[in-house]
Amino acid sequence: MLDAAAVGEVLIDFTPAGTNEYGYQSFSANPGGAPANVMAALAKWGRKAGFIGKVGKDTFGEFLQQVLEQAGVDTRGLVLSEPCRTTLAFVHLQADGDRSFSFYRSPGADMMLTPEEVREEIVAEAGLLHFGSVSLTDEPSAAATLHAIRLARGLGKLVSFDPNLRPALWKSLDEAKARIREGLELAHIVKLSEEELEFLTGEKNLETGTELLCREFRTPLILVTLGAEGSFFRLGGECRRVPGRPVQAVDTTGAGDCYLAGFLHKFLEAGGALEQLDAAAVQSMAAFANAAGALITLSKGAIPAIPQLTDIEAFLAQHG
């Protein structure tokens, strides 16, 4: 049995790594992809995690399979494709550690996962299934993702969703909004940034924006990441801010993924039942998630920078 599984993308993040002897920009090839990052963190922290997705049968794809397996992720659901190449993303870092992405994906292997390639036994084994919107940008991966999520719902599984909006990957923002709304219809736990909340609702006010989502989609739990400011949550009719602790961020790639993994880790540790949660429990889980999300920013890359549980606990003990 698996505590959690994810369906979606795993790819190579090319992260800036200084300049070479000729003064040209150098890049380090790091494993990434939001759903894979979440599962790698859960596995690193002792959870049984699985992944469903597609990579190229190439050097990068084989590397990603090895990385996931070394992290402890069950890769039975990872398909290695001959015709398509592994998707690549170049990370552009700002001085404050914030980042943007350029994708090489026309098509990338992650887009080509079909519903028939979804290992349904992994969905059946997992207590929770996680997905994002990157796998909803194109067919057939959109159909494969929705097939997996609807199967999970039909089996009574919990579903978590991170919209993870990447405008450059969509044909239009209207299409992105429509697809993300389709995902929201299927999710019990939603994690999004304050920018994504405004994109979906037109509201900058966190209480109002999350109330609109909760009312329309009947989402039991909504988490909003606020960068260095921490996070915010809505559990039914109750809302709270959970303050963060600023760190000297080097690279924010994977911060939201590590935040969500931290939250899910504590949620699963508490039994993984939404109906048993109260606001105090969610606040404690979000505080742990804040710490996990902060610590991953101290190093470059996503999966390689996932902090140890002991480091998260020490950070919480020091900063409260």
Short mmCIF file of C-alpha atoms in Angstrom, two decimals:
data_model
loop_
_atom_site.label_atom_id
_atom_site.label_comp_id
_atom_site.label_asym_id
_atom_site.label_seq_id
_atom_site.Cartn_x
_atom_site.Cartn_y
_atom_site.Cartn_z
CA MET A 1 0.00 0.00 0.00
CA LEU A 2 1.01 3.61 -0.61
CA ASP A 3 0.37 6.63 1.59
CA ALA A 4 0.19 8.87 -1.48
CA ALA A 5 0.79 8.92 -5.23
CA ALA A 6 0.95 11.66 -7.84
CA VAL A 7 0.18 11.86 -11.53
CA GLY A 8 1.93 14.46 -13.66
CA GLU A 9 5.30 15.71 -14.79
CA VAL A 10 8.85 14.89 -13.81
CA LEU A 11 11.47 16.83 -15.76
CA ILE A 12 14.92 18.37 -15.76
CA ASP A 13 15.36 21.84 -14.25
CA PHE A 14 18.47 23.53 -15.64
CA THR A 15 19.48 25.80 -12.76
CA PRO A 16 22.05 28.62 -13.16
CA ALA A 17 25.45 27.51 -11.87
CA GLY A 18 27.69 30.52 -12.39
CA THR A 19 29.87 31.04 -15.44
CA ASN A 20 32.47 28.84 -17.09
CA GLU A 21 36.09 29.70 -17.85
CA TYR A 22 34.99 31.66 -20.92
CA GLY A 23 32.47 33.74 -19.00
CA TYR A 24 29.41 31.97 -20.40
CA GLN A 25 26.43 31.02 -18.22
CA SER A 26 26.62 27.46 -16.90
CA PHE A 27 23.66 25.36 -15.81
CA SER A 28 23.25 22.41 -13.47
CA ALA A 29 20.78 19.69 -14.51
CA ASN A 30 18.51 19.06 -11.50
CA PRO A 31 15.51 16.73 -11.21
CA GLY A 32 12.17 18.52 -10.81
CA GLY A 33 8.51 18.69 -11.76
CA ALA A 34 5.98 19.72 -9.11
CA PRO A 35 4.10 16.41 -8.53
CA ALA A 36 7.39 14.49 -8.51
CA ASN A 37 8.89 16.97 -6.03
CA VAL A 38 6.01 16.39 -3.62
CA MET A 39 6.35 12.61 -3.80
CA ALA A 40 10.15 12.74 -3.46
CA ALA A 41 9.83 14.81 -0.30
CA LEU A 42 7.21 12.48 1.20
CA ALA A 43 9.38 9.46 0.40
CA LYS A 44 12.47 11.13 1.84
CA TRP A 45 10.54 11.68 5.07
CA GLY A 46 9.49 8.05 5.35
CA ARG A 47 6.14 8.00 3.56
CA LYS A 48 5.30 5.36 0.94
CA ALA A 49 4.89 7.41 -2.22
CA GLY A 50 4.32 6.52 -5.87
CA PHE A 51 4.50 8.39 -9.16
CA ILE A 52 2.60 8.09 -12.46
CA GLY A 53 4.03 9.91 -15.47
CA LYS A 54 6.16 9.69 -18.60
CA VAL A 55 9.75 10.53 -19.51
CA GLY A 56 11.82 9.92 -22.60
CA LYS A 57 13.83 6.74 -22.94
CA ASP A 58 16.94 8.91 -22.98
CA THR A 59 19.76 9.92 -20.65
CA PHE A 60 17.62 12.42 -18.77
CA GLY A 61 14.64 10.07 -18.44
CA GLU A 62 16.77 7.27 -17.05
CA PHE A 63 18.41 9.76 -14.68
CA LEU A 64 15.01 10.91 -13.39
CA GLN A 65 13.87 7.33 -12.84
CA GLN A 66 17.04 6.70 -10.84
CA VAL A 67 16.57 9.87 -8.78
CA LEU A 68 13.00 8.98 -7.87
CA GLU A 69 13.97 5.44 -6.93
CA GLN A 70 16.89 6.68 -4.84
CA ALA A 71 14.48 9.00 -3.03
CA GLY A 72 12.31 5.97 -2.27
CA VAL A 73 9.48 6.72 -4.72
CA ASP A 74 7.65 3.76 -6.29
CA THR A 75 8.22 4.17 -10.06
CA ARG A 76 6.01 1.36 -11.37
CA GLY A 77 3.86 4.07 -12.94
CA LEU A 78 6.73 5.84 -14.72
CA VAL A 79 6.66 5.14 -18.47
CA LEU A 80 9.86 5.51 -20.53
CA SER A 81 8.93 6.59 -24.06
CA GLU A 82 11.02 5.95 -27.19
CA PRO A 83 9.54 8.59 -29.55
CA CYS A 84 9.50 11.60 -27.19
CA ARG A 85 12.27 13.28 -25.26
CA THR A 86 12.26 14.16 -21.58
CA THR A 87 10.91 17.65 -20.90
CA LEU A 88 13.44 20.34 -19.97
CA ALA A 89 12.94 23.60 -18.08
CA PHE A 90 15.47 26.42 -17.74
CA VAL A 91 15.22 28.27 -14.43
CA HIS A 92 15.91 32.02 -14.42
CA LEU A 93 16.82 33.31 -10.95
CA GLN A 94 16.36 36.85 -9.66
CA ALA A 95 18.55 38.46 -7.00
CA ASP A 96 16.03 37.62 -4.26
CA GLY A 97 15.98 33.93 -5.21
CA ASP A 98 12.62 34.15 -7.00
CA ARG A 99 12.48 32.41 -10.38
CA SER A 100 10.77 32.05 -13.73
CA PHE A 101 10.88 29.20 -16.26
CA SER A 102 11.42 28.55 -19.96
CA PHE A 103 10.18 25.14 -21.11
CA TYR A 104 11.41 22.88 -23.94
CA ARG A 105 8.32 20.74 -24.48
CA SER A 106 7.07 20.55 -28.10
CA PRO A 107 6.10 17.91 -27.30
CA GLY A 108 7.80 16.60 -24.18
CA ALA A 109 7.33 13.05 -22.98
CA ASP A 110 5.30 14.21 -19.97
CA MET A 111 2.57 15.47 -22.35
CA MET A 112 2.20 12.08 -24.01
CA LEU A 113 0.99 9.92 -21.12
CA THR A 114 -2.23 8.19 -22.20
CA PRO A 115 -5.15 7.00 -20.04
CA GLU A 116 -4.25 3.42 -20.98
CA GLU A 117 -0.76 3.90 -19.52
CA VAL A 118 -2.04 4.95 -16.10
CA ARG A 119 -1.26 2.13 -13.67
CA GLU A 120 -4.63 1.87 -11.99
CA GLU A 121 -3.30 -0.38 -9.22
CA ILE A 122 -1.15 2.51 -8.00
CA VAL A 123 -4.24 4.72 -7.72
CA ALA A 124 -6.03 1.91 -5.90
CA GLU A 125 -3.15 1.40 -3.46
CA ALA A 126 -2.71 5.08 -2.57
CA GLY A 127 -4.61 6.74 0.25
CA LEU A 128 -4.27 10.11 -1.49
CA LEU A 129 -3.70 11.10 -5.11
CA HIS A 130 -2.04 14.42 -5.99
CA PHE A 131 -1.97 16.31 -9.29
CA GLY A 132 -1.21 19.72 -10.79
CA SER A 133 -2.26 21.65 -13.87
CA VAL A 134 0.88 21.21 -16.01
CA SER A 135 -0.34 17.77 -17.07
CA LEU A 136 -3.67 19.35 -18.06
CA THR A 137 -2.16 21.69 -20.68
CA ASP A 138 -2.22 19.19 -23.57
CA GLU A 139 -3.63 15.88 -24.72
CA PRO A 140 -3.30 13.01 -24.10
CA SER A 141 -1.81 13.81 -20.66
CA ALA A 142 -4.89 15.83 -19.66
CA ALA A 143 -7.14 12.84 -20.33
CA ALA A 144 -4.72 10.56 -18.47
CA THR A 145 -4.61 12.87 -15.45
CA LEU A 146 -8.38 13.25 -15.25
CA HIS A 147 -8.81 9.50 -15.69
CA ALA A 148 -6.53 8.87 -12.70
CA ILE A 149 -8.24 11.50 -10.54
CA ARG A 150 -11.76 10.33 -11.37
CA LEU A 151 -10.71 6.76 -10.64
CA ALA A 152 -9.35 7.90 -7.27
CA ARG A 153 -12.58 9.73 -6.46
CA GLY A 154 -14.59 6.68 -7.45
CA LEU A 155 -12.52 4.57 -5.07
CA GLY A 156 -13.11 6.99 -2.21
CA LYS A 157 -9.56 8.35 -2.16
CA LEU A 158 -8.56 11.84 -1.10
CA VAL A 159 -7.37 14.14 -3.88
CA SER A 160 -4.99 17.09 -3.55
CA PHE A 161 -4.44 19.68 -6.28
CA ASP A 162 -1.87 22.40 -6.88
CA PRO A 163 -2.88 24.63 -9.83
CA ASN A 164 0.81 25.59 -10.25
CA LEU A 165 -0.02 28.04 -13.05
CA ARG A 166 2.67 28.32 -15.75
CA PRO A 167 1.19 30.78 -18.30
CA ALA A 168 3.83 30.01 -20.96
CA LEU A 169 2.57 26.42 -21.22
CA TRP A 170 -1.03 27.32 -22.04
CA LYS A 171 -2.49 28.37 -25.37
CA SER A 172 -4.44 31.05 -23.50
CA LEU A 173 -5.13 32.08 -19.92
CA ASP A 174 -8.83 31.45 -20.53
CA GLU A 175 -8.04 27.82 -21.32
CA ALA A 176 -5.82 27.62 -18.24
CA LYS A 177 -8.60 28.94 -16.02
CA ALA A 178 -11.15 26.51 -17.48
CA ARG A 179 -8.87 23.49 -17.01
CA ILE A 180 -7.86 24.52 -13.49
CA ARG A 181 -11.51 24.93 -12.57
CA GLU A 182 -12.07 21.38 -13.83
CA GLY A 183 -9.34 20.26 -11.44
CA LEU A 184 -10.89 22.21 -8.56
CA GLU A 185 -14.13 20.27 -9.03
CA LEU A 186 -12.27 17.06 -8.15
CA ALA A 187 -10.05 18.12 -5.23
CA HIS A 188 -10.47 17.85 -1.47
CA ILE A 189 -7.26 19.74 -0.64
CA VAL A 190 -6.15 22.67 -2.79
CA LYS A 191 -2.79 24.45 -2.44
CA LEU A 192 -2.27 27.63 -4.42
CA SER A 193 -0.30 30.87 -4.34
CA GLU A 194 -1.92 34.24 -3.64
CA GLU A 195 -1.33 35.15 -7.31
CA GLU A 196 -3.16 32.01 -8.42
CA LEU A 197 -6.00 32.79 -6.02
CA GLU A 198 -6.38 36.23 -7.59
CA PHE A 199 -6.18 34.72 -11.09
CA LEU A 200 -9.02 32.33 -10.33
CA THR A 201 -11.28 34.60 -8.30
CA GLY A 202 -10.31 38.19 -9.12
CA GLU A 203 -9.83 38.73 -5.38
CA LYS A 204 -6.68 39.88 -3.60
CA ASN A 205 -8.32 39.47 -0.21
CA LEU A 206 -7.47 35.98 1.03
CA GLU A 207 -10.61 35.45 3.07
CA THR A 208 -12.90 36.58 0.26
CA GLY A 209 -11.03 34.67 -2.46
CA THR A 210 -10.93 31.39 -0.55
CA GLU A 211 -14.59 31.80 0.43
CA LEU A 212 -15.51 32.11 -3.25
CA LEU A 213 -13.61 28.91 -4.10
CA CYS A 214 -14.98 27.07 -1.10
CA ARG A 215 -18.54 28.09 -1.94
CA GLU A 216 -18.32 27.23 -5.65
CA PHE A 217 -16.30 24.02 -5.47
CA ARG A 218 -17.16 22.88 -1.92
CA THR A 219 -13.44 22.46 -1.24
CA PRO A 220 -12.97 21.23 2.35
CA LEU A 221 -9.45 22.65 2.78
CA ILE A 222 -7.66 25.45 0.93
CA LEU A 223 -4.01 26.38 1.56
CA VAL A 224 -2.52 29.61 0.22
CA THR A 225 1.25 30.12 0.21
CA LEU A 226 2.48 33.66 0.88
CA GLY A 227 6.22 33.36 0.26
CA ALA A 228 8.32 34.68 3.16
CA GLU A 229 5.10 35.76 4.92
CA GLY A 230 4.10 32.13 5.55
CA SER A 231 0.69 30.80 4.56
CA PHE A 232 -3.05 31.06 5.01
CA PHE A 233 -5.72 28.40 5.20
CA ARG A 234 -9.46 28.01 5.08
CA LEU A 235 -11.01 24.96 6.73
CA GLY A 236 -14.73 25.25 6.12
CA GLY A 237 -15.82 28.53 7.70
CA GLU A 238 -12.60 29.16 9.62
CA CYS A 239 -9.55 31.03 8.28
CA ARG A 240 -6.13 31.65 9.77
CA ARG A 241 -2.78 33.11 8.79
CA VAL A 242 0.27 31.09 9.77
CA PRO A 243 3.35 33.35 9.86
CA GLY A 244 6.58 32.24 8.25
CA ARG A 245 10.18 32.87 9.26
CA PRO A 246 12.28 34.72 6.66
CA VAL A 247 15.43 33.02 5.37
CA GLN A 248 18.12 34.08 2.91
CA ALA A 249 16.63 32.36 -0.13
CA VAL A 250 19.01 31.19 -2.86
CA ASP A 251 16.45 29.52 -5.13
CA THR A 252 12.70 29.30 -4.55
CA THR A 253 12.24 26.42 -7.04
CA GLY A 254 10.23 23.72 -5.31
CA ALA A 255 9.31 25.84 -2.27
CA GLY A 256 5.57 25.45 -2.81
CA ASP A 257 5.98 21.74 -3.50
CA CYS A 258 7.99 21.24 -0.31
CA TYR A 259 5.38 23.25 1.60
CA LEU A 260 2.61 20.98 0.33
CA ALA A 261 4.66 17.85 1.02
CA GLY A 262 5.27 19.09 4.56
CA PHE A 263 1.58 19.65 5.07
CA LEU A 264 0.61 16.26 3.61
CA HIS A 265 3.29 14.53 5.69
CA LYS A 266 1.79 15.86 8.90
CA PHE A 267 -1.75 15.29 7.64
CA LEU A 268 -0.98 11.64 6.90
CA GLU A 269 0.82 11.31 10.23
CA ALA A 270 -2.39 12.45 11.94
CA GLY A 271 -4.42 9.78 10.16
CA GLY A 272 -5.23 11.43 6.83
CA ALA A 273 -8.89 12.12 7.61
CA LEU A 274 -10.27 15.56 6.72
CA GLU A 275 -13.33 15.15 8.91
CA GLN A 276 -11.09 14.82 11.98
CA LEU A 277 -9.29 18.12 11.38
CA ASP A 278 -9.88 21.29 13.34
CA ALA A 279 -8.27 24.69 12.81
CA ALA A 280 -5.65 24.14 15.52
CA ALA A 281 -4.47 20.93 13.86
CA VAL A 282 -4.30 22.56 10.42
CA GLN A 283 -2.36 25.50 11.89
CA SER A 284 0.23 23.12 13.34
CA MET A 285 0.52 21.27 10.02
CA ALA A 286 0.87 24.57 8.14
CA ALA A 287 3.61 25.75 10.51
CA PHE A 288 5.59 22.59 9.71
CA ALA A 289 4.89 23.13 6.02
CA ASN A 290 6.11 26.75 6.23
CA ALA A 291 9.40 25.54 7.70
CA ALA A 292 9.83 22.86 5.02
CA GLY A 293 9.10 25.39 2.27
CA ALA A 294 11.56 27.89 3.72
CA LEU A 295 14.44 25.45 4.14
CA ILE A 296 14.36 24.12 0.58
CA THR A 297 15.12 27.65 -0.68
CA LEU A 298 18.54 27.62 0.98
CA SER A 299 20.00 25.48 -1.84
CA LYS A 300 19.58 25.37 -5.61
CA GLY A 301 17.33 22.84 -7.27
CA ALA A 302 14.17 21.11 -6.08
CA ILE A 303 14.55 17.40 -5.24
CA PRO A 304 18.26 17.71 -4.29
CA ALA A 305 17.43 20.55 -1.88
CA ILE A 306 14.61 18.80 0.05
CA PRO A 307 15.50 19.26 3.74
CA GLN A 308 15.82 16.45 6.26
CA LEU A 309 13.04 16.03 8.81
CA THR A 310 15.54 16.71 11.58
CA ASP A 311 16.44 20.05 9.99
CA ILE A 312 12.78 21.06 9.74
CA GLU A 313 12.17 20.12 13.36
CA ALA A 314 15.28 22.01 14.48
CA PHE A 315 14.17 25.09 12.52
CA LEU A 316 10.75 24.95 14.18
CA ALA A 317 12.30 24.51 17.61
CA GLN A 318 14.49 27.56 17.05
CA HIS A 319 11.93 29.85 15.44
CA GLY A 320 8.66 28.56 16.84
#
